Amino acid sequence: MKKALLNFFERIEPDKEKQPFLHTLYDGFFTFAFTPNFTTKGGVHIRDGMDLKRTMVHVVLALQLCYLFGTWNIGHQHFAALGMYTGYLEALHLKIAYGLIKLIPIFVVTHVVGLGIEFYYAYKKGHGIEEGFLVSGALIPLIMPPDIPLWILAISVAFAVWIGKEAFGGTGMNVLNIALLSRVFIFFAYPTFISGDEVWIAGLEKVDTSYVSEAYGWGAGFFDWIFSGVGWSTFGEGGVPVVDGYSGATPLSLAFQGGWDNVTQAYSEGAMLWGTIPGSIGETSKPLIILGALFLILTGIASWRIMVSMIFGAATMALILNAWGATPFMEVPWYFQFYMGSFLFAMAFMATDPVTASSTSTGKWIYGFLIGFIGMIVRVMNPAYPEGWMLAILFMNVFAPLIDHYVLQANINRRMKRAKVAAVS
Amino acid sequence: MGEFFNIFIKAAFIENLVLAYFLGMCSYLAVSKTVNTAFGLGLAVIFVLGITMPINWVIQTYLLSEDGLFGTDLTFLRFIIFIAVIASMVQLVEMVVEKFSPSLYAALGIFLPLITVNCAILGGSLFMVSREYNFSESIAFGLGGGFGWFLAIIAIAAIREKIRYSNVPPALRGLGMAFILTGLMGIAFMSLMGIDPAAFASAAE
């Protein structure tokens, strides 16, 4: 099997001189399957199979549970809003099919745009394709609302990869987190598509059309054909109205209006924990995110220091706000703050990005703590933004090099002092 | 005291002079190559803003305004007098820096006297007038604005030190990168924009 794959790759290898762009592409995909066949010489090197590509793939693996759940949740939220199939396992096939109809275009557009730019620059600069975009490309669909227009998505991804990464010199050089940069771009450039109560549930404005293909998109006919063949329920004729009084508000906006009681009237604590609530595609299910986070910690990809200190920072600020208690949102008990919003997703996959976080151990504690602290301030006190982690992480990304600088300087000073003491005595 | 604190936080983080108003860009871009010089210039700006703001407030209220010492509206002299105050304060800073840290003085070079025409400082004084701060508020605004400027310049300096080893496209090296960075930092600083500390303070009472 391995031999056959290697043979296949050798057979299709394009000529490096004649077709440089094709060779760059080839090289990128070849190193997915095999580690490169050369070793570095001279100097000190880490001898380990764990290269950049392997590291990235681990993060993508950790995200798979979120993808699975997100796919189902898109469909579940959609049908729940219509008052159909409210049981969790009812019409599972329809929910997953609808999730795929929504998720696949987002995923494809993200990758075509992002990888396209990446491939082009790898070819232009004459280095191998770096897999930085694999992780960003896996993260971006998860932090988008399911109904995001694809052209906006394409612009935001292009902005993030171009300005946020390639301008800085490519993978591993970016200062701000690419996935968050693309989201923040939409957030400020097209705010109506990514905030408010209506955007978190897929396909609501189109459900009244009586043509199923218009309400459910390109795949519905195809899936209906399969499902009717097997004898399962189908998407039907469309034209089902939204349930009366359905708002689609997320727990955070409810909490902002009326505190914790207002939230629990709409969603049970269990639903918030397991994530059967409206939200960005991948951020709702807390246990699955925690599993992913544990996987990242065990494989040593993500820093547990950042995660722990971020929880600590958020809890500290929430306790301060509890004590202050000026608005209903501030009076939400601090432990319930973790039930709402995307805190865990940001903590597990965004803040721990090894490129943009602080790289010193002491720095990581400071960095994580301040993200938790500032994010909670933005979430609770800033009426303009419903959720704070995206902006708090970007804010601390800006300061991460500064934290590192002073941590390093303190280390140098301490050792200089020790050296001087030793020299004197 | 609460009001003092609110204005300080607001000036430093929420309405940052560099990253929200894009004032004081010239020295911000020119002196942000290393953290140490940026740190020195940042301190100088905190000092100059913190000192000139209350002095200018006194001048504005007791000399220039209509119910001031001269009894007539002299606000048309505002710009020139504010700049004169700022210039003299900068001279003071320059002498102190030259005396106590010749290396920093050499590193800052022309940009130390150029704080005089740093728009963040004149802009701060003009904001103070148009927002009708009182004396203690003007001190808070001066210190807060200076602190925000200080934070922004040391943050960008640390980033620029870091990206010195990056493979930045040749056309963007140096200032081009600094401009892009400033824009991205502006996005990051928008996280706190819109918070009104005063609203919560009054709600608590």
XYZ file of C-alpha atoms in Angstrom:
630
model
C 0.000 0.000 0.000
C 2.702 2.404 1.094
C 4.880 1.330 -1.766
C 2.088 1.740 -4.263
C 1.357 5.264 -3.018
C 5.036 6.180 -3.227
C 5.234 4.774 -6.730
C 2.170 6.719 -7.721
C 3.653 9.933 -6.400
C 6.926 9.308 -8.170
C 5.173 8.647 -11.421
C 3.179 11.878 -11.404
C 5.971 14.171 -10.157
C 6.083 17.157 -12.530
C 9.367 18.495 -13.776
C 10.681 21.147 -11.395
C 12.223 23.215 -14.188
C 9.460 23.087 -16.740
C 6.414 23.339 -14.501
C 7.481 25.087 -11.291
C 3.944 25.876 -10.155
C 2.756 22.321 -10.641
C 5.785 21.066 -8.791
C 5.034 23.324 -5.834
C 1.513 21.930 -5.744
C 2.814 18.405 -6.024
C 5.285 18.945 -3.237
C 2.561 20.264 -0.961
C 0.408 17.200 -1.385
C 3.301 14.768 -1.357
C 4.378 15.861 2.102
C 0.877 15.170 3.380
C 1.501 11.500 2.878
C 5.235 11.283 3.482
C 7.825 13.276 5.346
C 10.307 14.869 2.956
C 13.201 12.696 1.958
C 16.056 14.898 3.064
C 17.737 15.725 6.357
C 19.177 19.003 7.476
C 22.909 19.267 7.976
C 25.082 21.162 10.407
C 24.093 22.989 13.556
C 21.629 21.742 16.124
C 18.332 20.239 15.004
C 15.411 18.597 16.661
C 15.184 15.061 15.379
C 11.513 14.240 15.408
C 8.884 13.217 12.900
C 6.694 15.958 14.314
C 7.162 18.602 11.649
C 4.908 21.553 10.934
C 2.536 19.533 8.825
C 2.060 16.841 11.482
C 1.431 19.524 14.120
C -1.212 21.166 11.988
C -2.954 17.888 11.262
C -3.329 17.264 15.002
C -5.252 20.502 15.407
C -7.471 19.619 12.478
C -8.125 16.215 14.062
C -9.079 17.874 17.338
C -11.672 19.928 15.477
C -13.458 16.986 13.872
C -15.920 16.453 16.721
C -16.925 20.096 16.461
C -17.459 19.636 12.747
C -19.681 16.601 13.283
C -21.743 18.298 15.905
C -21.909 21.553 13.956
C -23.252 19.778 10.900
C -26.038 18.254 12.916
C -26.736 21.449 14.842
C -27.244 23.546 11.703
C -30.040 21.202 10.698
C -31.413 20.856 14.205
C -31.656 24.602 14.777
C -33.275 25.080 11.409
C -35.990 22.513 11.975
C -36.473 23.562 15.589
C -37.232 27.077 14.386
C -39.898 25.649 12.110
C -41.295 23.530 14.923
C -40.488 20.327 13.057
C -38.552 17.302 14.355
C -37.791 18.819 17.743
C -36.456 15.548 19.154
C -32.655 15.408 19.022
C -32.473 12.198 17.009
C -35.631 12.713 15.006
C -34.994 13.025 11.273
C -31.267 12.740 11.859
C -30.624 12.229 8.168
C -32.422 15.439 7.207
C -30.564 17.479 9.790
C -27.201 16.162 8.715
C -28.063 16.572 5.045
C -29.077 20.162 5.635
C -25.946 20.768 7.669
C -23.848 19.461 4.798
C -25.693 21.650 2.310
C -24.763 24.670 4.412
C -21.312 23.643 5.572
C -19.738 22.241 2.415
C -19.905 25.484 0.383
C -18.450 27.440 3.304
C -15.671 24.899 3.694
C -14.920 24.771 -0.013
C -14.873 28.542 -0.496
C -12.609 29.011 2.523
C -10.132 26.505 1.203
C -10.219 27.509 -2.432
C -9.569 31.156 -1.589
C -7.118 30.602 1.247
C -5.144 27.779 -0.270
C -5.200 29.474 -3.650
C -3.429 32.527 -2.259
C -1.099 30.330 -0.255
C -0.145 28.184 -3.251
C 0.441 31.230 -5.380
C 2.821 32.778 -2.847
C 4.629 29.509 -2.234
C 5.260 29.318 -5.955
C 6.269 32.977 -6.249
C 8.664 32.821 -3.351
C 9.971 29.458 -4.428
C 9.505 27.594 -1.171
C 7.431 24.554 -0.391
C 3.781 24.945 0.429
C 3.443 25.556 4.132
C 0.437 24.121 5.825
C -0.440 27.129 7.908
C -3.703 27.478 6.168
C -4.855 23.962 7.045
C -5.608 25.018 10.586
C -6.988 28.434 9.725
C -9.045 26.851 6.989
C -10.438 24.306 9.420
C -11.178 26.963 12.029
C -12.792 29.572 9.817
C -15.932 27.572 8.856
C -16.499 26.749 12.516
C -16.634 30.376 13.618
C -18.978 31.569 10.887
C -22.739 31.784 11.120
C -24.299 29.085 8.901
C -25.953 31.546 6.529
C -22.905 33.687 5.770
C -22.951 34.792 2.113
C -20.108 33.085 0.305
C -18.755 36.219 -1.373
C -18.326 37.900 2.011
C -16.590 34.805 3.268
C -14.282 34.837 0.260
C -13.364 38.501 0.768
C -12.698 38.028 4.447
C -10.517 34.974 3.916
C -8.585 36.766 1.191
C -8.077 39.755 3.492
C -6.895 37.609 6.362
C -4.493 35.505 4.331
C -3.181 38.379 2.276
C -2.814 41.160 4.796
C -2.622 39.069 7.940
C -0.214 36.427 6.767
C 1.454 36.780 3.393
C 2.374 40.415 4.020
C 4.160 39.271 7.157
C 6.092 36.628 5.307
C 3.898 33.547 5.408
C 3.178 30.757 7.844
C 4.494 31.214 11.327
C 5.203 34.912 10.876
C 1.735 36.358 11.343
C 1.128 38.544 14.359
C -2.647 38.225 14.517
C -4.610 34.993 14.395
C -5.706 34.406 10.787
C -9.046 32.778 11.545
C -10.016 35.538 13.943
C -8.818 38.194 11.543
C -11.162 36.914 8.856
C -14.044 36.883 11.314
C -13.275 40.331 12.664
C -13.142 41.624 9.103
C -16.720 40.497 8.507
C -17.667 41.753 11.925
C -16.644 45.313 11.140
C -17.235 45.396 7.389
C -20.557 43.529 7.157
C -21.876 43.547 10.719
C -25.448 42.605 9.838
C -24.327 39.227 8.547
C -22.563 38.151 11.685
C -24.359 39.702 14.636
C -27.911 40.038 15.796
C -30.551 37.411 16.456
C -31.441 36.244 12.963
C -28.148 35.098 11.523
C -27.437 32.109 13.732
C -30.081 29.849 12.261
C -29.716 28.692 8.704
C -32.194 29.442 5.990
C -34.877 31.258 7.968
C -35.691 34.042 5.542
C -36.201 31.632 2.692
C -38.393 28.995 4.333
C -41.615 30.588 3.141
C -40.848 29.972 -0.506
C -42.761 26.979 -1.679
C -39.974 25.573 -3.815
C -37.866 23.231 -1.856
C -34.784 23.845 -3.954
C -34.917 27.538 -3.142
C -35.396 27.007 0.559
C -32.791 24.303 0.943
C -30.255 25.024 -1.742
C -28.487 22.976 -4.347
C -28.320 19.657 -2.551
C -31.904 19.286 -1.446
C -33.178 17.627 -4.593
C -30.319 15.196 -4.553
C -30.794 14.274 -0.921
C -34.563 14.044 -1.369
C -34.007 11.599 -4.199
C -31.852 9.400 -1.993
C -34.098 9.642 1.045
C -37.293 8.917 -0.856
C -35.526 5.968 -2.450
C -34.667 4.556 0.973
C -38.096 5.434 2.281
C -37.087 8.064 4.831
C -38.741 11.413 5.324
C -37.703 14.107 2.836
C -37.297 17.870 2.929
C -40.843 18.039 1.640
C -42.422 20.854 -0.251
C -41.148 23.746 1.828
C -43.452 26.560 2.786
C -43.481 25.793 6.514
C -43.615 29.077 8.464
C -41.434 29.865 11.461
C -42.995 29.056 14.825
C -44.784 32.015 16.394
C -42.706 33.932 18.860
C -39.456 32.301 17.788
C -36.617 34.782 18.161
C -33.410 32.835 17.607
C -31.617 35.042 20.094
C -28.415 33.573 21.477
C -27.976 33.143 25.238
C -25.596 36.101 25.289
C -28.015 38.583 23.829
C -30.747 37.305 26.150
C -28.420 37.687 29.104
C -27.542 41.193 28.013
C -31.208 42.130 28.021
C -32.322 40.489 31.214
C -29.711 38.475 33.026
C -29.559 34.770 33.719
C -33.308 34.288 34.332
C -34.017 35.578 30.864
C -31.616 33.011 29.437
C -32.982 30.006 31.296
C -36.486 30.816 30.148
C -35.395 30.177 26.588
C -32.687 27.525 26.952
C -32.120 24.889 29.605
C -28.685 24.606 31.165
C -28.295 21.170 29.612
C -28.992 22.521 26.139
C -26.383 25.226 26.644
C -23.862 22.723 27.915
C -24.368 20.232 25.099
C -24.686 22.986 22.556
C -28.118 22.516 21.028
C -28.464 26.270 20.810
C -28.084 28.783 17.981
C -24.577 30.032 17.434
C -21.598 29.913 15.124
C -21.265 26.527 13.469
C -18.698 24.864 15.678
C -18.609 26.713 18.964
C -21.725 25.524 20.763
C -20.963 22.092 22.170
C -18.854 22.417 25.300
C -18.014 18.735 26.035
C -16.811 18.106 22.492
C -14.614 21.194 22.579
C -13.179 20.055 25.902
C -12.382 16.675 24.341
C -10.586 18.467 21.524
C -8.724 20.627 24.010
C -7.628 17.573 26.001
C -6.397 15.971 22.808
C -4.346 19.080 22.029
C -2.908 19.195 25.541
C -2.020 15.495 25.526
C -0.273 15.734 22.186
C 1.570 18.812 23.420
C 0.328 21.093 20.640
C -1.589 23.590 22.716
C -0.359 25.182 25.894
C -2.270 24.198 29.019
C -0.840 27.292 30.696
C -2.792 29.549 28.388
C -6.003 27.578 28.867
C -5.759 27.472 32.656
C -4.811 31.104 33.006
C -7.558 32.152 30.593
C -10.195 30.350 32.674
C -8.672 31.945 35.739
C -8.742 35.424 34.197
C -12.319 35.115 33.013
C -13.460 33.810 36.397
C -11.673 36.651 38.185
C -13.317 39.299 36.058
C -16.704 37.593 36.330
C -16.379 37.576 40.122
C -15.478 41.270 40.117
C -18.499 41.982 37.933
C -20.692 39.881 40.231
C -19.573 42.019 43.117
C -20.202 45.186 41.136
C -23.626 44.111 39.886
C -24.607 47.278 38.013
C -26.560 45.538 35.241
C -28.488 42.234 35.100
C -25.758 40.744 32.941
C -23.167 41.476 35.628
C -25.235 39.540 38.134
C -25.054 36.322 36.121
C -23.196 33.916 38.456
C -19.614 33.607 37.305
C -19.750 29.856 36.642
C -22.722 30.302 34.310
C -20.681 32.696 32.176
C -18.862 29.627 30.867
C -22.133 28.095 29.657
C -22.769 30.928 27.241
C -20.973 32.040 24.132
C -17.766 30.785 22.643
C -15.419 30.981 25.609
C -14.279 27.360 25.419
C -13.793 27.354 21.667
C -11.716 30.510 21.846
C -9.734 29.104 24.741
C -9.004 25.719 23.181
C -8.313 26.624 19.580
C -7.805 30.369 19.227
C -5.851 31.642 22.208
C -3.457 28.703 22.142
C -2.328 29.291 18.552
C 1.432 28.884 19.091
C 2.345 31.477 16.468
C 0.418 34.426 17.834
C 0.513 33.609 21.555
C 3.351 34.506 23.870
C 6.135 32.017 23.541
C 7.662 32.202 27.021
C 6.113 30.224 29.857
C 5.692 33.203 32.151
C 4.403 35.176 29.200
C 1.757 32.538 28.553
C 0.344 32.940 32.043
C 0.099 36.701 31.627
C -1.228 36.425 28.103
C -3.954 33.931 28.974
C -5.004 35.748 32.091
C -5.392 39.046 30.284
C -7.414 37.440 27.476
C -9.833 36.048 30.026
C -9.950 39.316 31.881
C -10.455 41.607 28.881
C -12.775 39.225 27.062
C -15.141 39.178 29.990
C -15.085 42.975 30.181
C -15.964 43.225 26.490
C -18.684 40.599 26.743
C -20.434 42.078 29.726
C -19.716 45.784 29.575
C -19.536 46.594 25.895
C -23.006 47.068 24.442
C -21.598 47.189 20.908
C -20.316 43.617 20.825
C -22.183 40.526 21.966
C -19.089 38.441 22.587
C -15.613 39.375 23.651
C -13.173 36.575 23.007
C -12.453 37.257 19.372
C -11.522 40.848 20.084
C -9.780 40.091 23.363
C -7.554 37.526 21.687
C -6.677 39.906 18.870
C -5.967 42.588 21.454
C -3.586 40.344 23.319
C -2.026 39.068 20.072
C -0.865 42.644 19.609
C 0.730 42.659 23.044
C 2.162 39.136 23.013
C 5.544 40.196 21.531
C 5.765 42.946 24.148
C 5.090 40.492 26.980
C 7.750 38.187 25.567
C 10.202 41.049 25.279
C 9.888 41.975 28.931
C 9.880 38.391 30.162
C 13.109 37.805 28.239
C 14.578 41.055 29.528
C 13.753 40.078 33.105
C 15.418 36.716 32.577
C 18.513 38.355 31.157
C 18.694 40.819 34.033
C 18.283 38.076 36.610
C 21.054 36.011 35.114
C 23.309 39.017 34.723
C 22.861 39.712 38.396
C 23.640 36.097 39.251
C 26.698 36.188 37.013
C 27.908 39.368 38.680
C 27.414 37.938 42.162
C 29.338 34.838 41.135
C 32.121 36.935 39.658
C 32.463 39.052 42.792
C 32.570 36.126 45.195
C -12.040 59.937 41.848
C -14.319 57.629 39.860
C -14.625 60.238 37.144
C -10.844 60.663 37.054
C -10.420 56.916 36.613
C -13.105 56.710 33.906
C -11.488 59.392 31.806
C -8.075 57.828 32.231
C -9.314 54.398 31.052
C -11.278 55.939 28.236
C -8.352 57.986 26.956
C -5.868 55.126 27.254
C -7.791 52.166 25.877
C -11.123 53.102 24.418
C -10.277 56.258 22.523
C -6.592 55.643 22.041
C -4.957 58.690 20.436
C -2.924 56.646 17.958
C -5.116 53.698 17.176
C -8.531 55.321 17.278
C -7.760 58.879 16.101
C -4.471 58.215 14.303
C -2.798 61.193 15.914
C 0.921 61.440 16.526
C 1.755 59.077 13.704
C 5.076 60.594 12.648
C 7.122 59.826 15.727
C 5.027 56.707 16.339
C 6.195 55.259 13.042
C 9.724 56.638 13.111
C 10.839 55.726 16.630
C 9.186 52.320 16.931
C 12.088 50.262 15.659
C 13.258 49.028 19.040
C 11.405 48.679 22.302
C 13.943 50.598 24.373
C 13.817 53.851 22.412
C 10.061 53.511 22.026
C 9.818 53.140 25.784
C 11.788 56.346 26.304
C 9.783 58.349 23.820
C 6.553 56.962 25.243
C 7.521 58.135 28.717
C 8.397 61.546 27.316
C 4.983 61.810 25.671
C 3.193 60.765 28.876
C 5.098 63.476 30.718
C 4.509 66.191 28.136
C 0.817 65.376 27.745
C 0.308 65.109 31.490
C 1.979 68.485 32.115
C 0.739 70.542 29.172
C -2.869 69.510 29.544
C -3.506 71.129 32.937
C -1.344 74.154 32.042
C -3.292 74.638 28.862
C -6.494 74.197 30.801
C -5.506 77.015 33.140
C -4.548 79.243 30.196
C -7.745 78.422 28.348
C -9.984 79.056 31.337
C -8.356 82.055 33.008
C -6.707 83.904 30.108
C -8.341 83.045 26.834
C -11.995 82.557 27.646
C -14.465 85.378 27.843
C -14.788 85.363 31.617
C -11.020 85.157 32.013
C -8.507 87.745 33.180
C -8.793 89.979 30.133
C -12.555 89.827 29.856
C -12.559 89.297 26.095
C -12.690 86.240 23.902
C -9.069 85.481 23.037
C -9.606 81.925 21.848
C -8.196 82.803 18.428
C -4.799 82.741 20.183
C -5.395 79.210 21.389
C -3.268 77.351 18.852
C -0.202 79.499 19.123
C -0.257 79.656 22.891
C -0.856 75.926 23.257
C 2.060 75.220 20.964
C 4.262 77.631 22.884
C 3.451 75.835 26.127
C 4.090 72.455 24.540
C 7.387 73.628 23.022
C 8.671 74.892 26.340
C 7.701 71.652 28.079
C 9.456 69.654 25.395
C 12.577 71.757 25.920
C 12.399 70.813 29.566
C 12.085 67.119 28.763
C 14.938 67.373 26.305
C 17.249 68.872 28.879
C 16.333 66.228 31.448
C 16.817 63.362 28.995
C 20.126 64.740 27.784
C 21.382 65.050 31.324
C 20.275 61.684 32.665
C 20.280 59.380 29.645
C 22.618 60.505 26.890
C 22.199 57.192 25.070
C 18.431 57.604 24.863
C 18.974 61.221 23.810
C 21.162 60.073 20.952
C 18.741 57.310 19.984
C 15.721 59.595 19.875
C 17.639 62.231 17.925
C 15.477 64.775 16.173
C 12.265 63.100 17.296
C 12.608 64.331 20.840
C 12.296 68.039 19.966
C 9.736 67.046 17.354
C 7.346 66.007 20.121
C 6.491 69.695 19.974
C 4.648 69.181 16.731
C 3.416 65.717 17.670
C -0.233 66.058 16.801
C -1.220 63.750 19.635
C -0.195 66.430 22.098
C -1.805 69.451 20.490
C -4.751 67.234 19.596
C -5.074 66.206 23.210
C -5.223 69.821 24.326
C -7.821 70.655 21.695
C -9.908 67.621 22.657
C -9.757 68.844 26.219
C -11.191 72.201 25.162
C -13.897 70.831 22.925
C -14.990 68.218 25.473
C -15.111 70.864 28.208
C -13.134 68.942 30.808
C -12.511 70.532 34.185
C -9.074 70.750 35.791
C -8.799 67.255 37.292
C -10.394 65.707 34.218
C -7.813 67.400 32.042
C -5.022 65.840 34.124
C -6.693 62.438 33.772
C -7.109 62.885 30.053
C -3.497 63.966 29.637
C -2.092 61.041 31.592
C -4.507 58.557 30.039
C -3.894 59.740 26.495
C -0.164 59.631 27.087
C -0.397 56.163 28.546
C -2.406 54.953 25.548
C 0.174 56.415 23.180
C 2.941 54.802 25.231
C 1.211 51.388 25.082
C 0.665 51.628 21.355
C 4.249 52.568 20.581
C 5.881 49.912 22.745
C 3.469 47.277 21.392
C 4.283 48.101 17.785
C 7.968 48.331 18.620
C 7.919 44.808 20.082
C 6.087 43.517 17.015
C 8.521 45.236 14.690
C 11.423 43.737 16.589
C 9.800 40.349 16.124
C 9.035 40.669 12.424
C 12.540 41.831 11.672
C 13.364 38.158 11.178
C 10.305 37.478 9.036
C 10.400 37.032 5.320
C 8.397 40.184 4.582
C 7.998 40.968 0.859
C 10.739 43.479 -0.031
C 8.298 46.177 -1.086
C 6.673 46.182 2.330
C 9.751 46.165 4.540
C 10.019 48.963 7.052
C 7.322 51.607 6.911
C 4.908 49.663 4.731
C 4.761 46.944 7.327
C 4.403 49.526 10.085
C 1.343 50.998 8.396
C -0.287 47.598 7.942
C 0.496 46.768 11.549
C -1.002 50.008 12.773
C -4.200 49.233 10.919
C -4.387 45.736 12.326
C -3.667 47.036 15.823
C -6.454 49.539 15.321
C -8.818 46.633 14.647
C -7.633 44.919 17.796
C -8.112 48.064 19.865
C -11.673 48.364 18.610
C -12.497 45.610 21.096
C -12.950 48.142 23.835
C -14.477 50.899 21.747
C -18.029 51.654 22.748
C -17.672 50.874 26.439
C -18.855 53.783 28.483
C -17.426 53.411 31.995
C -19.461 56.354 33.212
C -22.746 54.616 32.364
C -21.942 51.709 34.665
C -20.703 53.976 37.421
C -23.986 55.863 37.462
C -26.027 52.661 37.191
C -24.365 51.272 40.290
C -25.346 54.215 42.443
